CSV table of C-alpha atoms in Angstrom, one decimal:
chain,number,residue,atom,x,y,z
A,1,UNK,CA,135.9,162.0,79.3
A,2,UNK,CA,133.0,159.0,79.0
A,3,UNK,CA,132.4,157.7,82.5
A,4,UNK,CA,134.2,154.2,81.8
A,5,UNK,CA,137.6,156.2,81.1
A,6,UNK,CA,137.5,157.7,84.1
A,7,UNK,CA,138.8,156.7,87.7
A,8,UNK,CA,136.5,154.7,89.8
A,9,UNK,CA,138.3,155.3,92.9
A,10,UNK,CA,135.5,153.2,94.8
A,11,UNK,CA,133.8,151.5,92.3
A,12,UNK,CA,130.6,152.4,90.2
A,13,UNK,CA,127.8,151.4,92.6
A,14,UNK,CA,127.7,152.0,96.2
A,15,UNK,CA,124.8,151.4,98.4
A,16,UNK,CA,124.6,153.5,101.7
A,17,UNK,CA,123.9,150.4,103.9
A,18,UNK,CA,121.1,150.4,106.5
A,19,UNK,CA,122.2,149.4,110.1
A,20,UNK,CA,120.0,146.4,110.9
A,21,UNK,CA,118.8,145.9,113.9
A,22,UNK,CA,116.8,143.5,116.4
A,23,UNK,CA,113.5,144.3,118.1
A,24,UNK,CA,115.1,145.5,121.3
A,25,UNK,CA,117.2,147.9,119.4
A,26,UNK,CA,120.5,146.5,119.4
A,27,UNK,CA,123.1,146.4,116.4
A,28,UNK,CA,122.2,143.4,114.3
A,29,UNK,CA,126.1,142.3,113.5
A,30,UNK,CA,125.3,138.9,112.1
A,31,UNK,CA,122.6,140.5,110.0
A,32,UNK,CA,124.8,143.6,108.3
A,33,UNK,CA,127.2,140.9,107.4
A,34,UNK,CA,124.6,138.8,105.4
A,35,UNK,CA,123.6,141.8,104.0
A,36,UNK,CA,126.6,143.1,102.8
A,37,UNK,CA,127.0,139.8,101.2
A,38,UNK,CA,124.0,140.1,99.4
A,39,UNK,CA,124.9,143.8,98.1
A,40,UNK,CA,127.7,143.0,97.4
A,41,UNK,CA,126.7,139.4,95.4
A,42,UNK,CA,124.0,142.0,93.4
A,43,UNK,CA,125.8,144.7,91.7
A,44,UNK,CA,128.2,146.5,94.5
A,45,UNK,CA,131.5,147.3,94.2
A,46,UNK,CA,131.5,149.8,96.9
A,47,UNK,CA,129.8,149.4,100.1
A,48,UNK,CA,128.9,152.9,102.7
A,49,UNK,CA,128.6,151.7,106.9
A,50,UNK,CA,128.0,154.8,109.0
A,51,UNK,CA,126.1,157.4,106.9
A,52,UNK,CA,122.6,159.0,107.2
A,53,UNK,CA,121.3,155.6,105.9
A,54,UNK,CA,123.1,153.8,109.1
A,55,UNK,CA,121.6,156.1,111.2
A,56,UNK,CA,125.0,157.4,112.7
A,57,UNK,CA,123.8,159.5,114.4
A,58,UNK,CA,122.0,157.3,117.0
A,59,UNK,CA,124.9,154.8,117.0
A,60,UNK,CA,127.8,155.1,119.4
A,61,UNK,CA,131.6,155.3,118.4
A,62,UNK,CA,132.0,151.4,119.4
A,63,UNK,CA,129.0,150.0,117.5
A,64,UNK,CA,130.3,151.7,114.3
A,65,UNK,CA,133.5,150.3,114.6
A,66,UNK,CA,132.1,146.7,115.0
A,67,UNK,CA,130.2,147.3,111.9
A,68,UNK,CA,133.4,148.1,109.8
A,69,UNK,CA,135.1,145.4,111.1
A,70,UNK,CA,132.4,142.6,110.7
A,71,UNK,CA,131.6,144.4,106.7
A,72,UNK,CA,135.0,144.4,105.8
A,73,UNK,CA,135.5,140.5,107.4
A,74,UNK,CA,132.3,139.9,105.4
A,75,UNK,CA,133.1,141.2,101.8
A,76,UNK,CA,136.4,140.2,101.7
A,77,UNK,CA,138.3,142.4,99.8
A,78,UNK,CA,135.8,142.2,97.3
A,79,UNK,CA,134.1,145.5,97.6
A,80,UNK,CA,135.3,149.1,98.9
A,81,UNK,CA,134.2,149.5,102.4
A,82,UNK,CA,133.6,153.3,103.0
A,83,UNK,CA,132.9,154.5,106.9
A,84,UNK,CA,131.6,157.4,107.2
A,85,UNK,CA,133.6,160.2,109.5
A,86,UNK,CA,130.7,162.8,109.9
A,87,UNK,CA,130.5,164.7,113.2
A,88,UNK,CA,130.2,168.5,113.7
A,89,UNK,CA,133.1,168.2,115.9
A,90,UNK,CA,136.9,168.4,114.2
A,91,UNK,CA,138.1,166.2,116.7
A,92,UNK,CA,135.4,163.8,117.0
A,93,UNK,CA,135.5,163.2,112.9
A,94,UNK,CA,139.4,162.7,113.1
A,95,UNK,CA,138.6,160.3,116.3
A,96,UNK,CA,136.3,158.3,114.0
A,97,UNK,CA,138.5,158.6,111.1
A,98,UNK,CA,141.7,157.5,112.8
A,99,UNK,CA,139.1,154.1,114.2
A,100,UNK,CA,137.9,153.7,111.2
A,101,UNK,CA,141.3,152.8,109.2
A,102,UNK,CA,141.9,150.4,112.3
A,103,UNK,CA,139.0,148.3,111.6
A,104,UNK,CA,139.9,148.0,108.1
A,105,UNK,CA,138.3,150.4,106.1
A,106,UNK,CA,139.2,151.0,102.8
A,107,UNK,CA,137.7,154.4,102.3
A,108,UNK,CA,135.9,157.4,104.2
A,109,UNK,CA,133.0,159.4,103.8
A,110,UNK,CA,133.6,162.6,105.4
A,111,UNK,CA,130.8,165.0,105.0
A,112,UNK,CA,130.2,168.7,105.6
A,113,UNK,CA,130.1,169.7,109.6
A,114,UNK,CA,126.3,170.1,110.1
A,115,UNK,CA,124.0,172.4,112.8
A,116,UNK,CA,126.6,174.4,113.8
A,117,UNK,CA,127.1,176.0,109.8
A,118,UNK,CA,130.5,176.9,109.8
A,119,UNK,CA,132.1,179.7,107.2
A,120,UNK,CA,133.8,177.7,104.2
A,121,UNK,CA,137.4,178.0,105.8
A,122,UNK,CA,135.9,176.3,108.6
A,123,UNK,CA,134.5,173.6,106.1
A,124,UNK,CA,137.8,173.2,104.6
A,125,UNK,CA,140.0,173.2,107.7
A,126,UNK,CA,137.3,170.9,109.1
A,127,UNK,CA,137.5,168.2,105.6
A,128,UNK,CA,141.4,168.5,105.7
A,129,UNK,CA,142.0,167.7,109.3
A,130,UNK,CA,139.6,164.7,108.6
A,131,UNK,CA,141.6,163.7,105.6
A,132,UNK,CA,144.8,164.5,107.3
A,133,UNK,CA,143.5,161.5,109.6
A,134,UNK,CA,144.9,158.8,108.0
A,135,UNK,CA,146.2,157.4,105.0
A,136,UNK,CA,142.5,156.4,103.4
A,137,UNK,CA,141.9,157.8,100.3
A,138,UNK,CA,138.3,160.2,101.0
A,139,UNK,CA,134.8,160.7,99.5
A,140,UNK,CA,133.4,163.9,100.5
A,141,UNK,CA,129.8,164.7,101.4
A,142,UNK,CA,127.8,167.6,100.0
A,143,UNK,CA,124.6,167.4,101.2
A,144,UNK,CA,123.1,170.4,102.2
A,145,UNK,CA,119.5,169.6,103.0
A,146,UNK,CA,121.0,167.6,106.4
A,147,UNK,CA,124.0,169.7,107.0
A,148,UNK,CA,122.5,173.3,106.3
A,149,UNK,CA,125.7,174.5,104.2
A,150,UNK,CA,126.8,173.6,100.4
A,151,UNK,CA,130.7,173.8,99.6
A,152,UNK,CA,131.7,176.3,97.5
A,153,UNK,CA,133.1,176.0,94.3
A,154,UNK,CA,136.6,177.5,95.9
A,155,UNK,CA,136.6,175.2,98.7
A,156,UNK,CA,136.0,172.5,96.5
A,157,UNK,CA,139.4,173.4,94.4
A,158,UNK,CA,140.8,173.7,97.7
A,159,UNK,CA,140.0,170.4,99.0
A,160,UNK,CA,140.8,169.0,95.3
A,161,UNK,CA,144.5,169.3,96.4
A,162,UNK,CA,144.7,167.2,99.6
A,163,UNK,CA,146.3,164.1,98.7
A,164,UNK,CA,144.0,161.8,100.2
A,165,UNK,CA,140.1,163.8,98.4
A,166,UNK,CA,139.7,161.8,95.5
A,167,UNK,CA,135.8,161.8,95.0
A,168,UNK,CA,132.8,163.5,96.0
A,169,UNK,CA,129.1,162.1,97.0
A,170,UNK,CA,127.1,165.1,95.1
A,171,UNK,CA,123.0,165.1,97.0
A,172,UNK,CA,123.1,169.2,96.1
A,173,UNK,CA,120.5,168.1,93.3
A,174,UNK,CA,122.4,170.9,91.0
A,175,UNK,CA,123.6,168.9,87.8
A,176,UNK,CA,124.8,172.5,86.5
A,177,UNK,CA,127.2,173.0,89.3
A,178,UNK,CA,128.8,169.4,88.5
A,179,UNK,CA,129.0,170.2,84.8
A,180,UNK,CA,131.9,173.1,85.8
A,181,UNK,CA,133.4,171.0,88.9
A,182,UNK,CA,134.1,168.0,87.7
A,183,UNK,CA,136.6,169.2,85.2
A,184,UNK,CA,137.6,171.9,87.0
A,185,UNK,CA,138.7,169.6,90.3
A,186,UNK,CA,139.6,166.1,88.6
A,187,UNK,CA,137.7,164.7,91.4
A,188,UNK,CA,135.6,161.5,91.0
A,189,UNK,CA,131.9,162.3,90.7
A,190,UNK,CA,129.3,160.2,92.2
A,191,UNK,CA,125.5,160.9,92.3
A,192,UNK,CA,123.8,161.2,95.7
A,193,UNK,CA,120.6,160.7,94.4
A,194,UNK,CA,118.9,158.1,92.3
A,195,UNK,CA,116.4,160.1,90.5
A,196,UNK,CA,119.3,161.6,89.1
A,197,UNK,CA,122.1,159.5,88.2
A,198,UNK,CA,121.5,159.5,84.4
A,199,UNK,CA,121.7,163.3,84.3
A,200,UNK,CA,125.0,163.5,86.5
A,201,UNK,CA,126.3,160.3,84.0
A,202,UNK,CA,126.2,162.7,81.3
A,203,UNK,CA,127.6,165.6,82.8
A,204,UNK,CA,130.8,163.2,83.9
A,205,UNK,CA,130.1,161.6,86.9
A,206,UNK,CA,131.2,158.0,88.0
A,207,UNK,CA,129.0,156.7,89.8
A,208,UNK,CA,126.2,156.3,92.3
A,209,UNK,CA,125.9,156.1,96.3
A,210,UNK,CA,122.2,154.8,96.5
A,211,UNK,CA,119.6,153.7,98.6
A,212,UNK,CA,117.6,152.0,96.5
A,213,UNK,CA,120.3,149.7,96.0
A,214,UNK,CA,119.3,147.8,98.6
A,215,UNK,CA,116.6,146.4,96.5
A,216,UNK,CA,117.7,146.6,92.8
A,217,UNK,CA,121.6,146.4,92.6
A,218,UNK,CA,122.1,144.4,90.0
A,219,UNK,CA,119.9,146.8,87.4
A,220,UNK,CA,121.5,150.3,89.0
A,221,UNK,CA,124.9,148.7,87.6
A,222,UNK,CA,123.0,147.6,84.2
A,223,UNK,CA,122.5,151.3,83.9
A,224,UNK,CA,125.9,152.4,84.7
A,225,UNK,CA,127.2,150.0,82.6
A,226,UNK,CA,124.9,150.7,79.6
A,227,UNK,CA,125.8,154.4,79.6
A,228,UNK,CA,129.8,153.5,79.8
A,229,UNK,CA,128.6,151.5,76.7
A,230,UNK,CA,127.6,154.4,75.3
A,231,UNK,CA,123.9,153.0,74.8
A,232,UNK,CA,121.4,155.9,76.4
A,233,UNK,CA,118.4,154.7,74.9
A,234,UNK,CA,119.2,151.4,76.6
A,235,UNK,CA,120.3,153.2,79.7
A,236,UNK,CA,116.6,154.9,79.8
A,237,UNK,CA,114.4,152.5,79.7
A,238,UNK,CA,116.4,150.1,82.3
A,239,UNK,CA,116.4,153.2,84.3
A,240,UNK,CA,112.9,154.0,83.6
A,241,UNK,CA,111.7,150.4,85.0
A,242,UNK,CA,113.5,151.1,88.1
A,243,UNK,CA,111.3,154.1,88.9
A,244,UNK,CA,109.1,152.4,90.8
A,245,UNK,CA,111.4,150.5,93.6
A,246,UNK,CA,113.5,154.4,93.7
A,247,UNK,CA,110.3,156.2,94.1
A,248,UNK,CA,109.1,153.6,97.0
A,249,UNK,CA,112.2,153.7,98.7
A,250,UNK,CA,113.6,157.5,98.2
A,251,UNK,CA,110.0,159.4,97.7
A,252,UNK,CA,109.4,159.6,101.2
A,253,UNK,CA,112.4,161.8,102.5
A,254,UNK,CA,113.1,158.9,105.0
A,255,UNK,CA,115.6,156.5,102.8
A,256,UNK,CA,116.9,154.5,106.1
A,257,UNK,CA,113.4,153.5,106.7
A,258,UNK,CA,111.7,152.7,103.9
A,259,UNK,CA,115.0,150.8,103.0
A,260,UNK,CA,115.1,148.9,106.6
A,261,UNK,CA,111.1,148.2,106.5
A,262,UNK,CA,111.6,146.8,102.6
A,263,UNK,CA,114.6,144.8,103.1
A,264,UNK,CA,112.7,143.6,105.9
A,265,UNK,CA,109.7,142.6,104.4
A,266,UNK,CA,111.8,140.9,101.9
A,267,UNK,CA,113.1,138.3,104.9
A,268,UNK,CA,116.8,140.5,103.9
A,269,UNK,CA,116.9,141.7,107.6
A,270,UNK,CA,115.1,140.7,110.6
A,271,UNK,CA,113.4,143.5,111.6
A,272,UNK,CA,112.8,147.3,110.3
A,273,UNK,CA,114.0,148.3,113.9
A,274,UNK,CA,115.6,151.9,114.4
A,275,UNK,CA,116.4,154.1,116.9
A,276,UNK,CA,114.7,157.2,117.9
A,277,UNK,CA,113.8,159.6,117.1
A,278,UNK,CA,113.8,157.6,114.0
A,279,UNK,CA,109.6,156.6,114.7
A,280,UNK,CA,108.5,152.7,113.0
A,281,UNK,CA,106.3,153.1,110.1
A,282,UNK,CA,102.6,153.1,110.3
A,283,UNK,CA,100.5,150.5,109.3
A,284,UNK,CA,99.3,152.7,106.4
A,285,UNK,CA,103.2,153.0,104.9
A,286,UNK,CA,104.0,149.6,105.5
A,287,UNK,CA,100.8,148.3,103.5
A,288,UNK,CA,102.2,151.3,100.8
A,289,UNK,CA,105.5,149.6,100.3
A,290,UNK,CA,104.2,146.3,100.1
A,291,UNK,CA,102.5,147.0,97.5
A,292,UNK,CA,105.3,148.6,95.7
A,293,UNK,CA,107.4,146.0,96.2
A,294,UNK,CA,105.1,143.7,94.6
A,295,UNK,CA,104.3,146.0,91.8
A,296,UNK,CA,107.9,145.8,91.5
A,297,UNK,CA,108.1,142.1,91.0
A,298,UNK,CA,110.7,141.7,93.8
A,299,UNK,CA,108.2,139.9,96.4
């Protein structure tokens, strides 16, 4: 089924925000609401707070449920607003889960337990009591490079029957495996990685949960847009153009902080703070992606 037939559960373009913060390392609220706006003002229809990209990990329960509240305040209604409900603890996703839905969420992002590598019953039970939560409908998170596990193709069918699982964030890099699961599930597809999206388009997918969207929104959903049209050559060479800013900003393994330090030098955010061990970039990669940015055009 072409990709604009399909169900967009949370839109077509997501960006996997950045959590901005000051110098002393404190959660920037006024600055994730401005940029939210801005996302959501260049191409967005779905917005990510609390993922890899908002650095999750190093923010506490209380911080992440400010940033819902002031995203969701910020967007107004005009945007999904997906928080993500990732901890290796069961009881710790369902806590952030059940908080999330009370500051307003309109989605989750609920991906795979990580370090401890459960068995795939332990996924599943893990996902479903996450799900089971609340009433939110649920993106899940395959991402095996961060979490050390993959889901298999039976606990995807599983997890294809809860209620509330109505898409998937695909970063498994395996384009083959999609072909066979998006049909077989009837889940909602979405690419986790830029350098891909045009391949997973034409395989079925939805969508895209991006980094780079940070910088170049508005052209991520000309490309979506242009293969719903059914245009591919079109689709190419607007993707092609792009190459540049994804390369820049997803190259270096480190998305959050080439996206922080670029927004940053953009005047988009206030500072490229993050927390450790998240280190500041050298004056060798900030001098890189000023440069790219102005190869770019976008500075």
């Amino acid at each position: 089924m072409p990709a604009a037939e399909t169900a967009r559960p949370f839109g077509a373009l997501l960006t996997a925000m950045v959590t901005p913060m000051t110098t002393d390392g404190d959660v920037d609220l006024e600055a994730a609401a401005a940029l939210a706006v801005h996302l959501v003002e260049h191409g967005h229809d779905g917005l990510v707070v609390n993922g890899t990209t908002g650095e999750s990990t190093t923010t506490s329960d209380a911080e992440k449920a400010h940033l819902v509240r002031v995203v969701v305040d910020a967007v107004e209604g005009r945007a999904a607003v997906l928080a993500g409900a990732g901890s290796p603890d069961t009881r710790h996703a369902v806590a952030l889960a059940e908080q999330a839905a009370d500051a307003g969420a309109t989605g989750l992002l609920a991906v795979t337990p990580y370090y401890s590598r459960p068995s795939q019953d332990g996924v599943v039970a893990h996902l479903a009591a996450t799900a089971d939560a609340t009433d939110l409908p649920v993106m899940l998170y395959d991402v095996p490079p961060r979490t050390g596990l993959r889901l298999s193709a039976d606990s995807y069918a599983r997890l294809a029957e809860h209620p509330q699982v109505v898409a998937v964030k695909d970063a498994t890099g395996d384009v083959a495996a999609a072909t066979r699961l998006i049909p077989d599930t009837g889940l909602a597809w979405y690419s986790g990685d830029e350098a891909l999206l045009l391949p997973f388009l034409a395989v079925g997918a939805v969508g895209l949960v991006s980094t780079a969207g940070h910088l170049v929104g508005d052209e991520l959903a000309e490309v979506i847009a242009l293969v719903d049209a059914g245009d591919l050559p079109a689709a190419r060479e607007a993707f092609a153009r792009l190459l540049p800013v994804v390369d820049v900003v997803c190259g270096s393994g480190n998305g959050a902080l080439r996206s922080k330090l670029a927004l940053a030098l953009l005047g988009r955010i206030p500072s490229p703070t993050m927390r450790l061990p998240q280190a500041p970039a050298g004056e060798d990669e900030v001098a890189q992606v000023r440069s790219a940015l102005v190869a770019a055009g976008l500075t």
